[in-house]
Short mmCIF file of C-alpha atoms in Angstrom, two decimals:
data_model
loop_
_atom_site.label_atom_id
_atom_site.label_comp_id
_atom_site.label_asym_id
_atom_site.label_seq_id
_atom_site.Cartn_x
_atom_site.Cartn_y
_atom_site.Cartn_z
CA UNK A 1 -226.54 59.74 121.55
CA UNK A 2 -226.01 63.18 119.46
CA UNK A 3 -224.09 63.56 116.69
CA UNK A 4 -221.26 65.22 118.31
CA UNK A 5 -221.01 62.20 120.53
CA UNK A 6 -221.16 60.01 117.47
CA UNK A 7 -218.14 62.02 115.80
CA UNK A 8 -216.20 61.59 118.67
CA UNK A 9 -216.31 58.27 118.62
CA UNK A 10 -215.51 57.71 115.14
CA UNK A 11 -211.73 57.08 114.37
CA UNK A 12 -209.92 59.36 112.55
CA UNK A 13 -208.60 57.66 109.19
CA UNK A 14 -205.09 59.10 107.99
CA UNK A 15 -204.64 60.83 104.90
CA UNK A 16 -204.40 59.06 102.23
CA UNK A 17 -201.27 60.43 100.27
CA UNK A 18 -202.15 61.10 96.49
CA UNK A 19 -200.79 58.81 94.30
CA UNK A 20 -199.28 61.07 92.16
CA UNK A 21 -197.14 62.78 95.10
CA UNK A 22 -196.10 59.17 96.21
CA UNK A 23 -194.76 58.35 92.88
CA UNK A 24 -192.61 61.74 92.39
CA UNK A 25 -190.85 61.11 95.97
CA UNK A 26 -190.57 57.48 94.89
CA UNK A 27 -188.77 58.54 91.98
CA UNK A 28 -186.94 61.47 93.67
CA UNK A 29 -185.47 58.93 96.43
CA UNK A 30 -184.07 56.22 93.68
CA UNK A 31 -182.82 58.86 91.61
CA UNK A 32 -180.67 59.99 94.69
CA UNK A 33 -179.66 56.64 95.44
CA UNK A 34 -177.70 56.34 92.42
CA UNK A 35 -175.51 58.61 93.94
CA UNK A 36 -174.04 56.89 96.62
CA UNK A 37 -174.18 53.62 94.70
CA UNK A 38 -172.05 55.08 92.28
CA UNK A 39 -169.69 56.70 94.96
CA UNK A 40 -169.62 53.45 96.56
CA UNK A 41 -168.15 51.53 93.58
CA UNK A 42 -165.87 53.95 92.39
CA UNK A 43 -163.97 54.87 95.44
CA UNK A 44 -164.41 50.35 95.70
CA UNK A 45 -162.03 50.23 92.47
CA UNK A 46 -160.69 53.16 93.13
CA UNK A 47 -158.35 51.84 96.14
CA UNK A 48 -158.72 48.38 94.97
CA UNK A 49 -156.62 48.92 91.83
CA UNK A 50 -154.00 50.77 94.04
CA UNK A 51 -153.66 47.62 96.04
CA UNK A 52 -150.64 46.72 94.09
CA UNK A 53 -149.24 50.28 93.59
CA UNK A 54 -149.02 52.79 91.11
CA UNK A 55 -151.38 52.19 87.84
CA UNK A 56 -147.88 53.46 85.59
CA UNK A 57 -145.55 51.11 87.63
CA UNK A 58 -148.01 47.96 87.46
CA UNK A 59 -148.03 48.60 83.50
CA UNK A 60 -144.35 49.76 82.64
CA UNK A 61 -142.41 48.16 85.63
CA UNK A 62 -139.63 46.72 84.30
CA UNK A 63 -139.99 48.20 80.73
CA UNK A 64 -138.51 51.20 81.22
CA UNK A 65 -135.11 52.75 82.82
CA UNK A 66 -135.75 53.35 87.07
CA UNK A 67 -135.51 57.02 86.38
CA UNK A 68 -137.75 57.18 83.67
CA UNK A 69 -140.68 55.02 85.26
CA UNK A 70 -139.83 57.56 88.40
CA UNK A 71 -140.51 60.87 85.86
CA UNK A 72 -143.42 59.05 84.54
CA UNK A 73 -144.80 58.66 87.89
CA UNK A 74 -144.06 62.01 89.08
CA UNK A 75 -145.41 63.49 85.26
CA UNK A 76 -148.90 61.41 86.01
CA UNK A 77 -149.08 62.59 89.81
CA UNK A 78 -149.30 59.13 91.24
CA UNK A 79 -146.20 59.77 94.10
CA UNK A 80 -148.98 62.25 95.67
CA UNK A 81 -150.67 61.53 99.01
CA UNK A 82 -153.63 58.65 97.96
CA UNK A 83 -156.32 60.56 98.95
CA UNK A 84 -155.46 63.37 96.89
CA UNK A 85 -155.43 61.03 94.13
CA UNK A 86 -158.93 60.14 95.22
CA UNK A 87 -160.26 63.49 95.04
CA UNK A 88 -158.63 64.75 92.23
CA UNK A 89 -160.22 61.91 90.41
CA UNK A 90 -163.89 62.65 91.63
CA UNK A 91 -163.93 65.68 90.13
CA UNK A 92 -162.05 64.65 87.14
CA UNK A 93 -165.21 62.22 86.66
CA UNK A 94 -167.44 64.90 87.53
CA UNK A 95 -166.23 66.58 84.85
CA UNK A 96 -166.54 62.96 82.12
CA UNK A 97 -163.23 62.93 82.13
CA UNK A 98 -162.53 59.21 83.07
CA UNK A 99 -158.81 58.90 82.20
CA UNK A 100 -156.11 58.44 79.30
CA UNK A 101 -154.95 54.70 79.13
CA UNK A 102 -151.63 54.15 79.85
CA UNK A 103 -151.04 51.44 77.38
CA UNK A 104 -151.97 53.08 73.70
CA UNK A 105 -152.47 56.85 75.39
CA UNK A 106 -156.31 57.14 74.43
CA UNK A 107 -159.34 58.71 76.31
CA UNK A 108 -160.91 55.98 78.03
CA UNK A 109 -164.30 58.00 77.05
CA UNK A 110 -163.09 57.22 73.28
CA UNK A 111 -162.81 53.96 74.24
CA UNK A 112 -166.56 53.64 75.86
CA UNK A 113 -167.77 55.42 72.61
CA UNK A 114 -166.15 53.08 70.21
CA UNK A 115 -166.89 49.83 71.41
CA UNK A 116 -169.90 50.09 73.79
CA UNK A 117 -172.55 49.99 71.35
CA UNK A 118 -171.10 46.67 70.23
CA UNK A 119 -171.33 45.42 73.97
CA UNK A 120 -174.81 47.26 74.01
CA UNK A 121 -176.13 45.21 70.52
CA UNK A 122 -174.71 41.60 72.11
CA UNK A 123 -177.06 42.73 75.35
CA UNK A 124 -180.06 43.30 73.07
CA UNK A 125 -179.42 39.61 71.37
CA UNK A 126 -179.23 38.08 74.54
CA UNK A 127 -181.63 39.58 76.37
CA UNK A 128 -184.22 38.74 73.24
CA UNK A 129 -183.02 34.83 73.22
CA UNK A 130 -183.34 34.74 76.82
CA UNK A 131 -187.17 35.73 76.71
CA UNK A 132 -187.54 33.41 73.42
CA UNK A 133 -186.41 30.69 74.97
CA UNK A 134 -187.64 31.07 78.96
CA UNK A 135 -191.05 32.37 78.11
CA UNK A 136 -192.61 29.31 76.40
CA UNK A 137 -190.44 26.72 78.47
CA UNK A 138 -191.62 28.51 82.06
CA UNK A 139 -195.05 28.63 80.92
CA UNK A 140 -195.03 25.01 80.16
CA UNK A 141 -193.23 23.89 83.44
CA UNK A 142 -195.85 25.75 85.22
CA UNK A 143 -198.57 23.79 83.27
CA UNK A 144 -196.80 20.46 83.71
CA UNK A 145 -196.41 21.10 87.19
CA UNK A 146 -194.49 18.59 89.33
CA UNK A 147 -194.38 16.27 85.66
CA UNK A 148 -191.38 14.94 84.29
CA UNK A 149 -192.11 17.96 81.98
CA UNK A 150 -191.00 20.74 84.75
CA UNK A 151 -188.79 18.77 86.35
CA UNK A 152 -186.58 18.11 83.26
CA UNK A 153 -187.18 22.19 82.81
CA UNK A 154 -185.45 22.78 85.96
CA UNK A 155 -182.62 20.91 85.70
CA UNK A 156 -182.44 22.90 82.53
CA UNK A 157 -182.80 26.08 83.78
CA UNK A 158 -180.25 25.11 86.63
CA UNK A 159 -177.84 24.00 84.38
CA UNK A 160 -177.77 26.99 81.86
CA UNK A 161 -177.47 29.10 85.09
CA UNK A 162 -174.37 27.46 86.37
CA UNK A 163 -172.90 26.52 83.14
CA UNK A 164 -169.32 28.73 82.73
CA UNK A 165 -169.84 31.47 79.83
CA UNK A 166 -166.46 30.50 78.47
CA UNK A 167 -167.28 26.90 78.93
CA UNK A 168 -170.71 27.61 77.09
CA UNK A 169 -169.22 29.32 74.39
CA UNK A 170 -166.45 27.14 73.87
CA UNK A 171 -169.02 23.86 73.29
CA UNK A 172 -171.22 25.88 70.63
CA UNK A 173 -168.13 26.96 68.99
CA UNK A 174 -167.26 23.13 68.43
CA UNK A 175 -170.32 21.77 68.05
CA UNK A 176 -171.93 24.65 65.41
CA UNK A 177 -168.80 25.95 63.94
CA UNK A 178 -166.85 23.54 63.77
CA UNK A 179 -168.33 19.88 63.73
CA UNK A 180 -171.25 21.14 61.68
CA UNK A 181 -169.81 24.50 59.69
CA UNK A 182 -173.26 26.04 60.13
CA UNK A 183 -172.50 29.36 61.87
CA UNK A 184 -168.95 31.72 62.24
CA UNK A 185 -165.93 30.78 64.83
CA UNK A 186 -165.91 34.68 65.78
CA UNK A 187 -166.12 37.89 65.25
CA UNK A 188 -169.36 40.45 64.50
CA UNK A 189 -169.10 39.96 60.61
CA UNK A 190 -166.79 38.46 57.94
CA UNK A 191 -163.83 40.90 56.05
CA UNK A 192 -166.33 41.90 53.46
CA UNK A 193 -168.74 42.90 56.21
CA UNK A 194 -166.11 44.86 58.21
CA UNK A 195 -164.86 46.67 54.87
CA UNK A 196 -168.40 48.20 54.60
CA UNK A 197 -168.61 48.78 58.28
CA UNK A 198 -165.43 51.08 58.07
CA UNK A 199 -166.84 53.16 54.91
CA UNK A 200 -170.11 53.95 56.65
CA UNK A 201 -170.42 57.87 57.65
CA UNK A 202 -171.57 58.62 61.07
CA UNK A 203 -172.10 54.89 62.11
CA UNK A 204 -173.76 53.69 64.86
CA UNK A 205 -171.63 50.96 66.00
CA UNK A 206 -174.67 48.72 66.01
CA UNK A 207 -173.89 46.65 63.15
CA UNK A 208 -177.06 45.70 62.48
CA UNK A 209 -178.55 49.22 62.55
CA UNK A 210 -175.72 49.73 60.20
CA UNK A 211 -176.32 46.84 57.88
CA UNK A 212 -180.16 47.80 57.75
CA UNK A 213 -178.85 51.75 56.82
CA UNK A 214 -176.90 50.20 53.85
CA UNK A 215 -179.58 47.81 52.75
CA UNK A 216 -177.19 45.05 51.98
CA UNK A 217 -179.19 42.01 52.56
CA UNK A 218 -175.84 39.82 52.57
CA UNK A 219 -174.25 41.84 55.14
CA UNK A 220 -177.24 41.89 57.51
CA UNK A 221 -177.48 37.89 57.14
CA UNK A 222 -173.83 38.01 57.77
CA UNK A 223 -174.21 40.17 60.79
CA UNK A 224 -177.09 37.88 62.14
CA UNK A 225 -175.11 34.83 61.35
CA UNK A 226 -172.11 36.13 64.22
CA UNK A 227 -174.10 37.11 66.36
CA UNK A 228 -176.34 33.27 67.21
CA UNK A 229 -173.38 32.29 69.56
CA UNK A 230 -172.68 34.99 71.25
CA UNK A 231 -176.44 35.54 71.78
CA UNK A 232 -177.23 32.10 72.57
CA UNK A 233 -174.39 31.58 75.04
CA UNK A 234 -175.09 34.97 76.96
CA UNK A 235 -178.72 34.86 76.74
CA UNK A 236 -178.57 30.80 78.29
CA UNK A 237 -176.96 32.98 81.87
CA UNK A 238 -180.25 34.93 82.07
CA UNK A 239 -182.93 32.36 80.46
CA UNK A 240 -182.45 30.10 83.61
CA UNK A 241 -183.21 32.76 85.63
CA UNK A 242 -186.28 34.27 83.89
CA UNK A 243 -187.47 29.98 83.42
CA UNK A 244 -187.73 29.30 86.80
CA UNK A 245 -189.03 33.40 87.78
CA UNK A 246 -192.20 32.48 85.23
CA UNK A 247 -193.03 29.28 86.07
CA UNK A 248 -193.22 30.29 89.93
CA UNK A 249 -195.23 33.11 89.32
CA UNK A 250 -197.89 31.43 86.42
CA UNK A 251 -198.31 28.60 89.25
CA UNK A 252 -199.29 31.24 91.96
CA UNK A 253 -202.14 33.20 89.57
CA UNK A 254 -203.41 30.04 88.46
CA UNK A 255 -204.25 29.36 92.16
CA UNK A 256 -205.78 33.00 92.07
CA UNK A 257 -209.74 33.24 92.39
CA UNK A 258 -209.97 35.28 88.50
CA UNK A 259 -208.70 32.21 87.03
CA UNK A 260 -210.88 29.47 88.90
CA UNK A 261 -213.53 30.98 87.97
CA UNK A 262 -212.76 31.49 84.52
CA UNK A 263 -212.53 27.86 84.47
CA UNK A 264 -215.47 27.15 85.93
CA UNK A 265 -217.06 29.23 83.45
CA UNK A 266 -215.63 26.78 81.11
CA UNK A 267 -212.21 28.86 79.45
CA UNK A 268 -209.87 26.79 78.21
CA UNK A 269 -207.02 25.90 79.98
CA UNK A 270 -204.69 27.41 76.98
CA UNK A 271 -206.92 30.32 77.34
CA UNK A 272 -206.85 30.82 81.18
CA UNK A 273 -202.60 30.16 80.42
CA UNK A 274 -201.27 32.06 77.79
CA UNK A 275 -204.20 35.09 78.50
CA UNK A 276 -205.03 35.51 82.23
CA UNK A 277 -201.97 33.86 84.01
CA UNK A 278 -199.11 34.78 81.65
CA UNK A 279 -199.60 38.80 81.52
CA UNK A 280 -199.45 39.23 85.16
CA UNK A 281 -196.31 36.70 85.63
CA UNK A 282 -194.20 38.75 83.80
CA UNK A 283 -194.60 42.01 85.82
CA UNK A 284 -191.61 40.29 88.24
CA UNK A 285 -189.48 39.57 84.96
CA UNK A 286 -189.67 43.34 84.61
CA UNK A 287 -188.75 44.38 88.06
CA UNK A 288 -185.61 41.58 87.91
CA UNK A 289 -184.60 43.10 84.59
CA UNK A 290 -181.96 45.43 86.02
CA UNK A 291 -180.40 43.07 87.77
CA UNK A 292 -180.13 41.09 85.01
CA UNK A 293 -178.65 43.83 82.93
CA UNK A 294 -175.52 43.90 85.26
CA UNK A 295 -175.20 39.73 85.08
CA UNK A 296 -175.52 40.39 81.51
CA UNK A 297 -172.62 43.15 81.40
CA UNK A 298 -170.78 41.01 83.78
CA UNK A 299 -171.36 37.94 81.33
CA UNK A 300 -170.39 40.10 78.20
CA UNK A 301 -166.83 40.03 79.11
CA UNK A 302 -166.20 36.32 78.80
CA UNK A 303 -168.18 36.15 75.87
CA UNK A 304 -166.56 38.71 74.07
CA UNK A 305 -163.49 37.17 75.01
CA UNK A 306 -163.99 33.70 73.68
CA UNK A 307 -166.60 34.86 70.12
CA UNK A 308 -163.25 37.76 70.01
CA UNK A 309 -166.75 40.52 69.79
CA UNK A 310 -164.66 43.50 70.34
CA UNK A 311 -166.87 45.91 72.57
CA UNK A 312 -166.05 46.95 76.35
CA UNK A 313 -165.86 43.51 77.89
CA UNK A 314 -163.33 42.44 75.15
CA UNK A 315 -161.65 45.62 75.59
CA UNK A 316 -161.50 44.87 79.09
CA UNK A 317 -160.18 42.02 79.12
CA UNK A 318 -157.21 43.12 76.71
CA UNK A 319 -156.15 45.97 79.36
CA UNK A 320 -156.45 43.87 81.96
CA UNK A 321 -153.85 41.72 80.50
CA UNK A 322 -152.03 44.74 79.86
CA UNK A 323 -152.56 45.93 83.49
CA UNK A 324 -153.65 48.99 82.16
CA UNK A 325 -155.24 50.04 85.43
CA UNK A 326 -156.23 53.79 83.93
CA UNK A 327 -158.37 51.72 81.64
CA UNK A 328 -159.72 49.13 83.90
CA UNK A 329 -160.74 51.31 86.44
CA UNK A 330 -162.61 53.83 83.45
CA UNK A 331 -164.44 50.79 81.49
CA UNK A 332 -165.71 49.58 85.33
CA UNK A 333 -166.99 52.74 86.09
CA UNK A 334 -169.00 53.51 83.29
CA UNK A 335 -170.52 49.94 83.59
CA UNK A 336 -171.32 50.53 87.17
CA UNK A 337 -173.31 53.97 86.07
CA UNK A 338 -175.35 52.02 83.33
CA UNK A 339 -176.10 49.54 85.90
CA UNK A 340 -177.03 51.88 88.21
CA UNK A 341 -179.03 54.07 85.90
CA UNK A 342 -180.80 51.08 84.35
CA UNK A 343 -181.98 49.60 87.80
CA UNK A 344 -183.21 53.28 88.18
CA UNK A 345 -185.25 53.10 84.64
CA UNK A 346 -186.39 49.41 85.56
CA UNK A 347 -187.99 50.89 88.98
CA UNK A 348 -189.69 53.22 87.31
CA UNK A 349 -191.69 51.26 85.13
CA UNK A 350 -192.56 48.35 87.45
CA UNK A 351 -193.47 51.55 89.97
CA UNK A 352 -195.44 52.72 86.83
CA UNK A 353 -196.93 49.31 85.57
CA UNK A 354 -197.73 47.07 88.99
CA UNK A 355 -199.62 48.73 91.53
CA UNK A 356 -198.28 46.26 94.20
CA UNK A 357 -195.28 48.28 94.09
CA UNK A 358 -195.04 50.48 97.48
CA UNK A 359 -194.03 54.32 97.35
#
């Protein structure tokens, strides 16, 4: 047989695409999803808040005169067809301009400015107590497999999932604040603490940051002090989640061949646990994190509500009451972006980290 022959025979293997060209059009095609997620959700408020009318007549009906709720109307554009409306409010968002509220007449982008880095410190304390607490605990239902150990873990883990927020917060509130005077009712820090706050120049919102800039040790414990509730009772949503994520995955790379044989080679089983299986069970924690961030966001509002930790979902939840719609429909928007941009970051770096990841 020649070698021509021989060639012919041989199958012809595809390409292999270079990683580094896979990754950019991996990135290029979730950075152009955002679009139409975003789209999706705004034009999803959008015509849901218009359900019940006019955003000026849900507000002011019955407040003011018929003729002046009709100029106000008219003034605001909202007795125009819908879907000019709808248009006209793309490209005002196009443009950041996400609204005026209706109820104190401010720029709902004021409004994000001012109290979203409060929302975005009570999503940093969560988010840590939620890895403090499921980390350990997964790795030692995984260990204790099928035990009373894991089993008593997972009713745990269960139970902080499906336990209310409100209902959460309400039972730490009596039990630490209350019954045993330990920690603060509410708030993000006591008079004194908001007095300094308010003299800072330039702050950052993030009263801790802020604290730390000062380098008033009272006020930081202060600031730490309001902030265990909150944390504990937001962070509880996502530590069930992350619990039961961990211990699935450390029970699946303890089966794996790496670790067998590092037993065999006589490792210790804390060794083969907290070095070889641990690290490579938290790759899935990482590419869950973004959804997390939006249960978290969705979680802030009924915490802020019941520790009163003014930031967006407290703010919310005030012009909701108010039926503010302008307001609503701005705050819900923005947190639909960060969502969306922060499942974009998230798939970056578990593209980036885990080479199981297809693109």
């Amino acid at each position: 047989m020649t070698v021509d022959s021989v060639d012919a025979l041989t199958p012809v293997l595809p390409r292999s695409r270079s990683a580094g060209g896979g990754l950019w059009r991996y990135i290029v095609i979730r950075l152009l999803l955002i679009i139409p997620t975003v789209l999706i959700l705004v034009t999803t408020v959008f015509f849901l808040m218009r359900i019940t009318g006019d955003p000026i007549t849900a507000a002011l009906g019955g407040r003011l005169p018929a003729d002046q709720l009709a100029q106000r109307i008219h003034d605001a554009g909202y007795d125009r067809p819908l879907f000019v409306q709808y248009f006209e409010y793309l490209g005002n968002l196009l443009r950041g301009d996400f609204g005026t509220t209706l109820t104190d007449r401010r720029p709902v982008t004021e409004i994000l400015l001012q109290y979203g880095s409060a929302t975005l410190e009570l999503a940093i304390y969560a988010l840590i107590v939620a890895l403090l607490i499921s980390i350990p605990l997964g790795l030692i239902a995984a260990y204790r497999r099928d035990r009373w150990q894991d089993a008593t873990l997972r009713v745990m883990a269960i139970l902080a999932y499906a336990t209310p927020i409100f209902f959460a917060g309400l039972l730490l509130k009596l039990i630490f604040a209350v019954w045993l005077d330990w920690l603060p009712v509410s708030g993000r820090g006591s008079t004194r603490t908001e007095l300094l706050m308010a003299g800072i120049d330039t702050p950052t919102g993030i009263y801790l940051l802020d604290a730390i800039r000062l380098g008033n040790g009272a006020a930081i414990g202060d600031v730490l002090q309001h902030a265990i509730l909150p944390a504990i009772a937001l962070g509880l949503l996502t530590a069930g989640v992350f619990l039961r994520l961990i211990r699935t995955n450390v029970i699946g790379t303890l089966g794996q061949q790496y670790v067998t044989s590092g037993r065999s080679r006589g490792v210790s089983e804390y060794r083969l646990l907290t070095k070889h299986a641990y690290r490579p069970a938290l790759i899935p924690i990482i590419t869950v994190m973004g959804m997390q961030i939006a249960m978290l966001l969705a979680g802030a509002v009924l915490t802020e509500s019941t520790f009163e930790w003014k930031g967006i979902g407290f703010m919310l939840a005030e012009y909701l009451k108010a039926r503010d719609f302008v307001a609503v429909q701005g705050i819900v928007v923005m947190i639909a972006v960060v969502v969306a941009v922060t499942n974009f970051i998230v798939d970056l770096v578990a593209a980036a980290i885990d080479p199981r990841v297809r693109y």
